[in-house]
Amino acid sequence: MNNVNILVLVSGNGTNLQALIDAERGGRFRGGEDYPGGRIAAVLSDRPARALSRAEAAGIPVYTEEPRLSLGPAERRRELSDRILGIARGTGARLIILAGFLSILEGNIIKAYGGKIINIHPSLLPKFGGKGMYGERVHRAVIEAGEKESGCTVHIVDAGTDTGPVILRRKVPVLDGDSPDTLAGRIHDEEHIAITDAALMMLRRLGGDGDNNNRGRQ
Ligand code: GAR
């Protein structure tokens, strides 16, 4: 069975991307008799990001597509999403993984890749999700709300923000005296497991789902 080409979208440090790269290099995405393997075909960022140097160090093609600030917010999201759709198609991607990607995807890409875009979010969705809830803000809100546990969620991306069907969650305790930083660190460790497990689950789901369009990196 052909490998599934994966496009990973990033905005920041890229530790989740690194977990995916390490999983691929470690043979975790090799595939089985009845399901395809996976290969990170390209990495795309919406801003200059440390994640891109991780991809380059691994020999993976990178793209930077920044939002056009001259456009209004809705058009800006659609226009960026359409450019990303073009790159996804050009790289033959069958699976798109948002690994700390902070722009919101909208419009054609959601239809074209329905059920094949996943996102990792650093809270137990549906709690502490939605527009404006990312990174440090999430952890601060969790602590301020007095939550006893938090964690991360991997979900399918739909037309909403952080609303699609959940693939998996991993939980951590919120400890007395936690700062957003200490909580984020504990959750990050779980994210790296969650994102690779979820990628593997998606490869199994994609098994037999149409022909892989194998362009891009071989
Ligand atoms: C991760 O904690 C991820 O869950 C979060 O950004 C961080 C990226 O870390 N994503 C969101 O908040 C999306 N709403 P990384 O760049 O080290 O992988």
mmCIF file of C-alpha atoms and ligand atoms in Angstrom:
data_model
loop_
_atom_site.group_PDB
_atom_site.id
_atom_site.type_symbol
_atom_site.label_atom_id
_atom_site.label_comp_id
_atom_site.label_asym_id
_atom_site.label_seq_id
_atom_site.Cartn_x
_atom_site.Cartn_y
_atom_site.Cartn_z
ATOM 1 C CA MET A 1 0.000 0.000 0.000
ATOM 2 C CA ASN A 2 1.334 3.458 -0.887
ATOM 3 C CA ASN A 3 2.502 5.708 1.901
ATOM 4 C CA VAL A 4 0.142 8.501 2.879
ATOM 5 C CA ASN A 5 1.717 11.896 2.318
ATOM 6 C CA ILE A 6 1.281 14.115 5.352
ATOM 7 C CA LEU A 7 1.394 17.912 5.401
ATOM 8 C CA VAL A 8 2.166 19.311 8.862
ATOM 9 C CA LEU A 9 1.143 22.894 9.659
ATOM 10 C CA VAL A 10 3.061 24.779 12.365
ATOM 11 C CA SER A 11 3.450 28.261 13.839
ATOM 12 C CA GLY A 12 5.930 27.960 16.686
ATOM 13 C CA ASN A 13 8.608 25.939 18.366
ATOM 14 C CA GLY A 14 7.623 22.691 16.683
ATOM 15 C CA THR A 15 8.051 20.160 19.486
ATOM 16 C CA ASN A 16 4.932 18.341 18.247
ATOM 17 C CA LEU A 17 6.360 18.362 14.731
ATOM 18 C CA GLN A 18 9.582 16.927 16.190
ATOM 19 C CA ALA A 19 7.593 14.131 17.830
ATOM 20 C CA LEU A 20 6.088 13.294 14.429
ATOM 21 C CA ILE A 21 9.491 13.395 12.704
ATOM 22 C CA ASP A 22 10.982 11.156 15.403
ATOM 23 C CA ALA A 23 8.055 8.747 15.106
ATOM 24 C CA GLU A 24 8.492 8.520 11.352
ATOM 25 C CA ARG A 25 12.258 8.049 11.673
ATOM 26 C CA GLY A 26 11.703 5.433 14.376
ATOM 27 C CA GLY A 27 9.556 3.374 12.015
ATOM 28 C CA ARG A 28 6.293 4.057 13.823
ATOM 29 C CA PHE A 29 4.523 5.118 10.601
ATOM 30 C CA ARG A 30 5.787 2.190 8.581
ATOM 31 C CA GLY A 31 2.329 0.803 7.920
ATOM 32 C CA GLY A 32 1.019 -2.729 8.101
ATOM 33 C CA GLU A 33 -0.574 -5.367 5.923
ATOM 34 C CA ASP A 34 -3.937 -3.675 5.908
ATOM 35 C CA TYR A 35 -3.091 -0.037 6.469
ATOM 36 C CA PRO A 36 -0.717 2.405 4.784
ATOM 37 C CA GLY A 37 2.413 3.957 6.164
ATOM 38 C CA GLY A 38 2.817 7.703 6.498
ATOM 39 C CA ARG A 39 5.495 10.120 5.446
ATOM 40 C CA ILE A 40 5.804 13.805 6.281
ATOM 41 C CA ALA A 41 5.869 15.206 2.751
ATOM 42 C CA ALA A 42 6.116 18.881 3.705
ATOM 43 C CA VAL A 43 5.867 21.331 6.594
ATOM 44 C CA LEU A 44 4.121 24.675 6.249
ATOM 45 C CA SER A 45 4.227 27.629 8.627
ATOM 46 C CA ASP A 46 2.140 30.788 8.679
ATOM 47 C CA ARG A 47 5.054 32.786 10.147
ATOM 48 C CA PRO A 48 8.814 32.535 10.651
ATOM 49 C CA ALA A 49 9.082 29.702 13.171
ATOM 50 C CA ARG A 50 11.672 27.520 14.888
ATOM 51 C CA ALA A 51 9.650 24.537 13.669
ATOM 52 C CA LEU A 52 10.872 25.173 10.125
ATOM 53 C CA SER A 53 14.500 24.584 11.074
ATOM 54 C CA ARG A 54 13.479 21.260 12.629
ATOM 55 C CA ALA A 55 11.899 20.274 9.313
ATOM 56 C CA GLU A 56 14.901 21.459 7.329
ATOM 57 C CA ALA A 57 17.252 19.526 9.600
ATOM 58 C CA ALA A 58 15.210 16.430 8.773
ATOM 59 C CA GLY A 59 15.373 17.147 5.030
ATOM 60 C CA ILE A 60 11.657 17.888 4.718
ATOM 61 C CA PRO A 61 10.531 20.606 2.259
ATOM 62 C CA VAL A 62 9.185 23.717 3.988
ATOM 63 C CA TYR A 63 6.766 26.448 2.983
ATOM 64 C CA THR A 64 6.010 29.750 4.655
ATOM 65 C CA GLU A 65 2.624 31.244 3.807
ATOM 66 C CA GLU A 66 1.836 34.326 5.855
ATOM 67 C CA PRO A 67 -1.652 35.822 6.145
ATOM 68 C CA ARG A 68 -2.199 38.930 3.978
ATOM 69 C CA LEU A 69 -2.745 41.663 6.522
ATOM 70 C CA SER A 70 -4.263 43.985 3.915
ATOM 71 C CA LEU A 71 -7.384 41.759 3.845
ATOM 72 C CA GLY A 72 -10.224 41.786 6.378
ATOM 73 C CA PRO A 73 -10.215 38.940 8.937
ATOM 74 C CA ALA A 74 -12.689 36.609 7.177
ATOM 75 C CA GLU A 75 -11.194 37.064 3.715
ATOM 76 C CA ARG A 76 -7.709 36.794 5.174
ATOM 77 C CA ARG A 77 -8.538 33.371 6.659
ATOM 78 C CA ARG A 78 -10.143 32.131 3.433
ATOM 79 C CA GLU A 79 -7.338 33.388 1.208
ATOM 80 C CA LEU A 80 -4.640 31.791 3.385
ATOM 81 C CA SER A 81 -6.660 28.565 3.595
ATOM 82 C CA ASP A 82 -6.903 28.445 -0.201
ATOM 83 C CA ARG A 83 -3.150 28.912 -0.592
ATOM 84 C CA ILE A 84 -2.586 26.080 1.892
ATOM 85 C CA LEU A 85 -5.060 23.918 -0.032
ATOM 86 C CA GLY A 86 -3.000 24.492 -3.196
ATOM 87 C CA ILE A 87 0.172 23.381 -1.401
ATOM 88 C CA ALA A 88 -1.579 20.382 0.162
ATOM 89 C CA ARG A 89 -2.656 19.243 -3.290
ATOM 90 C CA GLY A 90 0.753 19.993 -4.793
ATOM 91 C CA THR A 91 2.491 17.819 -2.217
ATOM 92 C CA GLY A 92 -0.039 15.025 -2.693
ATOM 93 C CA ALA A 93 -1.063 15.251 0.970
ATOM 94 C CA ARG A 94 -3.870 12.951 2.093
ATOM 95 C CA LEU A 95 -3.606 13.905 5.740
ATOM 96 C CA ILE A 96 -3.056 17.367 7.218
ATOM 97 C CA ILE A 97 -1.860 17.672 10.809
ATOM 98 C CA LEU A 98 -2.088 20.983 12.668
ATOM 99 C CA ALA A 99 0.792 20.755 15.149
ATOM 100 C CA GLY A 100 0.637 24.096 16.937
ATOM 101 C CA PHE A 101 -0.821 25.962 13.950
ATOM 102 C CA LEU A 102 -2.412 29.194 15.076
ATOM 103 C CA SER A 103 -4.269 30.409 11.964
ATOM 104 C CA ILE A 104 -7.835 29.223 11.471
ATOM 105 C CA LEU A 105 -8.578 27.151 8.369
ATOM 106 C CA GLU A 106 -11.783 27.944 6.542
ATOM 107 C CA GLY A 107 -13.754 27.267 3.396
ATOM 108 C CA ASN A 108 -12.588 25.054 0.532
ATOM 109 C CA ILE A 109 -9.852 23.216 2.407
ATOM 110 C CA ILE A 110 -12.320 21.939 5.014
ATOM 111 C CA LYS A 111 -14.547 20.566 2.246
ATOM 112 C CA ALA A 112 -11.682 19.162 0.142
ATOM 113 C CA TYR A 113 -10.025 17.462 3.146
ATOM 114 C CA GLY A 114 -13.185 16.685 5.126
ATOM 115 C CA GLY A 115 -12.300 14.358 8.022
ATOM 116 C CA LYS A 116 -8.614 14.336 7.041
ATOM 117 C CA ILE A 117 -7.370 17.383 8.940
ATOM 118 C CA ILE A 118 -6.500 16.912 12.611
ATOM 119 C CA ASN A 119 -5.540 19.459 15.236
ATOM 120 C CA ILE A 120 -3.913 19.202 18.646
ATOM 121 C CA HIS A 121 -5.158 21.546 21.338
ATOM 122 C CA PRO A 122 -3.638 21.936 24.819
ATOM 123 C CA SER A 123 -6.810 21.456 26.894
ATOM 124 C CA LEU A 124 -9.521 18.876 27.451
ATOM 125 C CA LEU A 125 -11.921 20.081 24.760
ATOM 126 C CA PRO A 126 -14.659 21.238 24.712
ATOM 127 C CA LYS A 127 -13.274 23.091 27.726
ATOM 128 C CA PHE A 128 -10.944 26.023 27.061
ATOM 129 C CA GLY A 129 -11.167 25.960 23.275
ATOM 130 C CA GLY A 130 -12.342 28.370 20.588
ATOM 131 C CA LYS A 131 -11.035 31.516 18.952
ATOM 132 C CA GLY A 132 -8.283 33.246 20.908
ATOM 133 C CA MET A 133 -7.619 30.163 23.068
ATOM 134 C CA TYR A 134 -4.103 29.008 22.306
ATOM 135 C CA GLY A 135 -0.803 28.371 24.021
ATOM 136 C CA GLU A 136 -0.225 30.131 27.340
ATOM 137 C CA ARG A 137 -3.731 31.664 27.421
ATOM 138 C CA VAL A 138 -5.288 28.225 27.681
ATOM 139 C CA HIS A 139 -3.166 27.183 30.652
ATOM 140 C CA ARG A 140 -3.717 30.497 32.443
ATOM 141 C CA ALA A 141 -7.496 30.132 32.028
ATOM 142 C CA VAL A 142 -7.391 26.538 33.322
ATOM 143 C CA ILE A 143 -5.487 27.594 36.466
ATOM 144 C CA GLU A 144 -7.724 30.630 37.050
ATOM 145 C CA ALA A 145 -10.811 28.423 36.777
ATOM 146 C CA GLY A 146 -9.441 26.185 39.535
ATOM 147 C CA GLU A 147 -9.514 23.041 37.363
ATOM 148 C CA LYS A 148 -8.075 19.913 38.950
ATOM 149 C CA GLU A 149 -7.102 18.350 35.650
ATOM 150 C CA SER A 150 -6.185 19.446 32.161
ATOM 151 C CA GLY A 151 -4.501 17.792 29.206
ATOM 152 C CA CYS A 152 -4.646 17.763 25.460
ATOM 153 C CA THR A 153 -7.111 16.808 22.766
ATOM 154 C CA VAL A 154 -6.622 15.724 19.182
ATOM 155 C CA HIS A 155 -9.697 16.269 17.049
ATOM 156 C CA ILE A 156 -10.861 16.358 13.460
ATOM 157 C CA VAL A 157 -11.020 19.913 12.127
ATOM 158 C CA ASP A 158 -14.474 20.997 11.011
ATOM 159 C CA ALA A 159 -15.907 24.397 10.088
ATOM 160 C CA GLY A 160 -15.865 25.571 13.730
ATOM 161 C CA THR A 161 -12.896 26.388 15.959
ATOM 162 C CA ASP A 162 -11.840 23.447 18.182
ATOM 163 C CA THR A 163 -15.266 21.846 17.692
ATOM 164 C CA GLY A 164 -14.729 18.761 15.494
ATOM 165 C CA PRO A 165 -15.054 15.112 16.607
ATOM 166 C CA VAL A 166 -12.481 14.103 19.225
ATOM 167 C CA ILE A 167 -9.969 11.399 18.284
ATOM 168 C CA LEU A 168 -8.238 11.168 21.637
ATOM 169 C CA ARG A 169 -7.479 13.004 24.860
ATOM 170 C CA ARG A 170 -4.683 12.648 27.377
ATOM 171 C CA LYS A 171 -5.057 14.014 30.911
ATOM 172 C CA VAL A 172 -2.651 15.485 33.454
ATOM 173 C CA PRO A 173 -3.295 16.794 36.982
ATOM 174 C CA VAL A 174 -3.223 20.530 37.668
ATOM 175 C CA LEU A 175 -0.971 20.810 40.721
ATOM 176 C CA ASP A 176 -1.062 23.367 43.538
ATOM 177 C CA GLY A 177 1.328 26.169 42.645
ATOM 178 C CA ASP A 178 1.291 25.390 38.912
ATOM 179 C CA SER A 179 2.126 28.325 36.647
ATOM 180 C CA PRO A 180 0.986 28.382 33.012
ATOM 181 C CA ASP A 181 4.550 27.345 32.175
ATOM 182 C CA THR A 182 4.782 24.315 34.460
ATOM 183 C CA LEU A 183 1.328 23.138 33.381
ATOM 184 C CA ALA A 184 2.207 23.653 29.710
ATOM 185 C CA GLY A 185 5.366 21.583 30.157
ATOM 186 C CA ARG A 186 3.446 18.662 31.693
ATOM 187 C CA ILE A 187 0.871 18.816 28.901
ATOM 188 C CA HIS A 188 3.494 19.078 26.169
ATOM 189 C CA ASP A 189 4.904 15.667 27.149
ATOM 190 C CA GLU A 190 1.432 14.164 26.709
ATOM 191 C CA GLU A 191 0.884 16.028 23.439
ATOM 192 C CA HIS A 192 3.901 14.355 21.882
ATOM 193 C CA ILE A 193 2.386 10.944 22.607
ATOM 194 C CA ALA A 194 -1.112 12.050 21.585
ATOM 195 C CA ILE A 195 -0.152 13.539 18.234
ATOM 196 C CA THR A 196 1.777 10.461 17.103
ATOM 197 C CA ASP A 197 -0.929 8.067 18.344
ATOM 198 C CA ALA A 198 -3.582 10.133 16.549
ATOM 199 C CA ALA A 199 -1.549 10.227 13.327
ATOM 200 C CA LEU A 200 -1.313 6.445 13.466
ATOM 201 C CA MET A 201 -5.058 6.147 14.053
ATOM 202 C CA MET A 202 -5.674 8.337 11.016
ATOM 203 C CA LEU A 203 -3.348 6.231 8.837
ATOM 204 C CA ARG A 204 -5.398 3.169 9.826
ATOM 205 C CA ARG A 205 -8.625 5.009 9.025
ATOM 206 C CA LEU A 206 -7.242 6.092 5.651
ATOM 207 C CA GLY A 207 -6.298 2.519 4.745
ATOM 208 C CA GLY A 208 -8.027 1.672 1.483
ATOM 209 C CA ASP A 209 -9.534 5.153 1.271
ATOM 210 C CA GLY A 210 -8.755 6.009 -2.347
ATOM 211 C CA ASP A 211 -5.475 6.236 -4.138
ATOM 212 C CA ASN A 212 -2.562 8.171 -2.718
ATOM 213 C CA ASN A 213 -1.470 10.918 -5.000
ATOM 214 C CA ASN A 214 2.261 10.372 -4.541
ATOM 215 C CA ARG A 215 3.971 13.538 -5.561
ATOM 216 C CA GLY A 216 6.392 15.584 -3.516
ATOM 217 C CA ARG A 217 9.021 13.910 -1.386
ATOM 218 C CA GLN A 218 9.611 10.218 -2.180
HETATM 219 C C1 GAR B 1 0.990 23.095 21.551
HETATM 220 O O1 GAR B 1 0.815 23.125 22.937
HETATM 221 C C2 GAR B 1 -0.343 22.989 20.855
HETATM 222 O O2 GAR B 1 -1.276 22.208 21.534
HETATM 223 C C3 GAR B 1 -0.768 24.425 20.813
HETATM 224 O O3 GAR B 1 0.392 25.122 20.470
HETATM 225 C C4 GAR B 1 1.514 24.437 21.059
HETATM 226 C C5 GAR B 1 2.575 24.273 20.005
HETATM 227 O O4 GAR B 1 3.747 23.719 20.559
HETATM 228 N N1 GAR B 1 -1.839 24.644 19.885
HETATM 229 C C6 GAR B 1 -2.835 25.477 20.111
HETATM 230 O O5 GAR B 1 -2.913 26.162 21.106
HETATM 231 C C7 GAR B 1 -3.892 25.500 18.991
HETATM 232 N N2 GAR B 1 -5.094 26.123 19.449
HETATM 233 P P1 GAR B 1 4.901 23.196 19.618
HETATM 234 O O6 GAR B 1 5.164 24.282 18.568
HETATM 235 O O7 GAR B 1 6.086 23.014 20.522
HETATM 236 O O8 GAR B 1 4.463 21.921 18.983
#
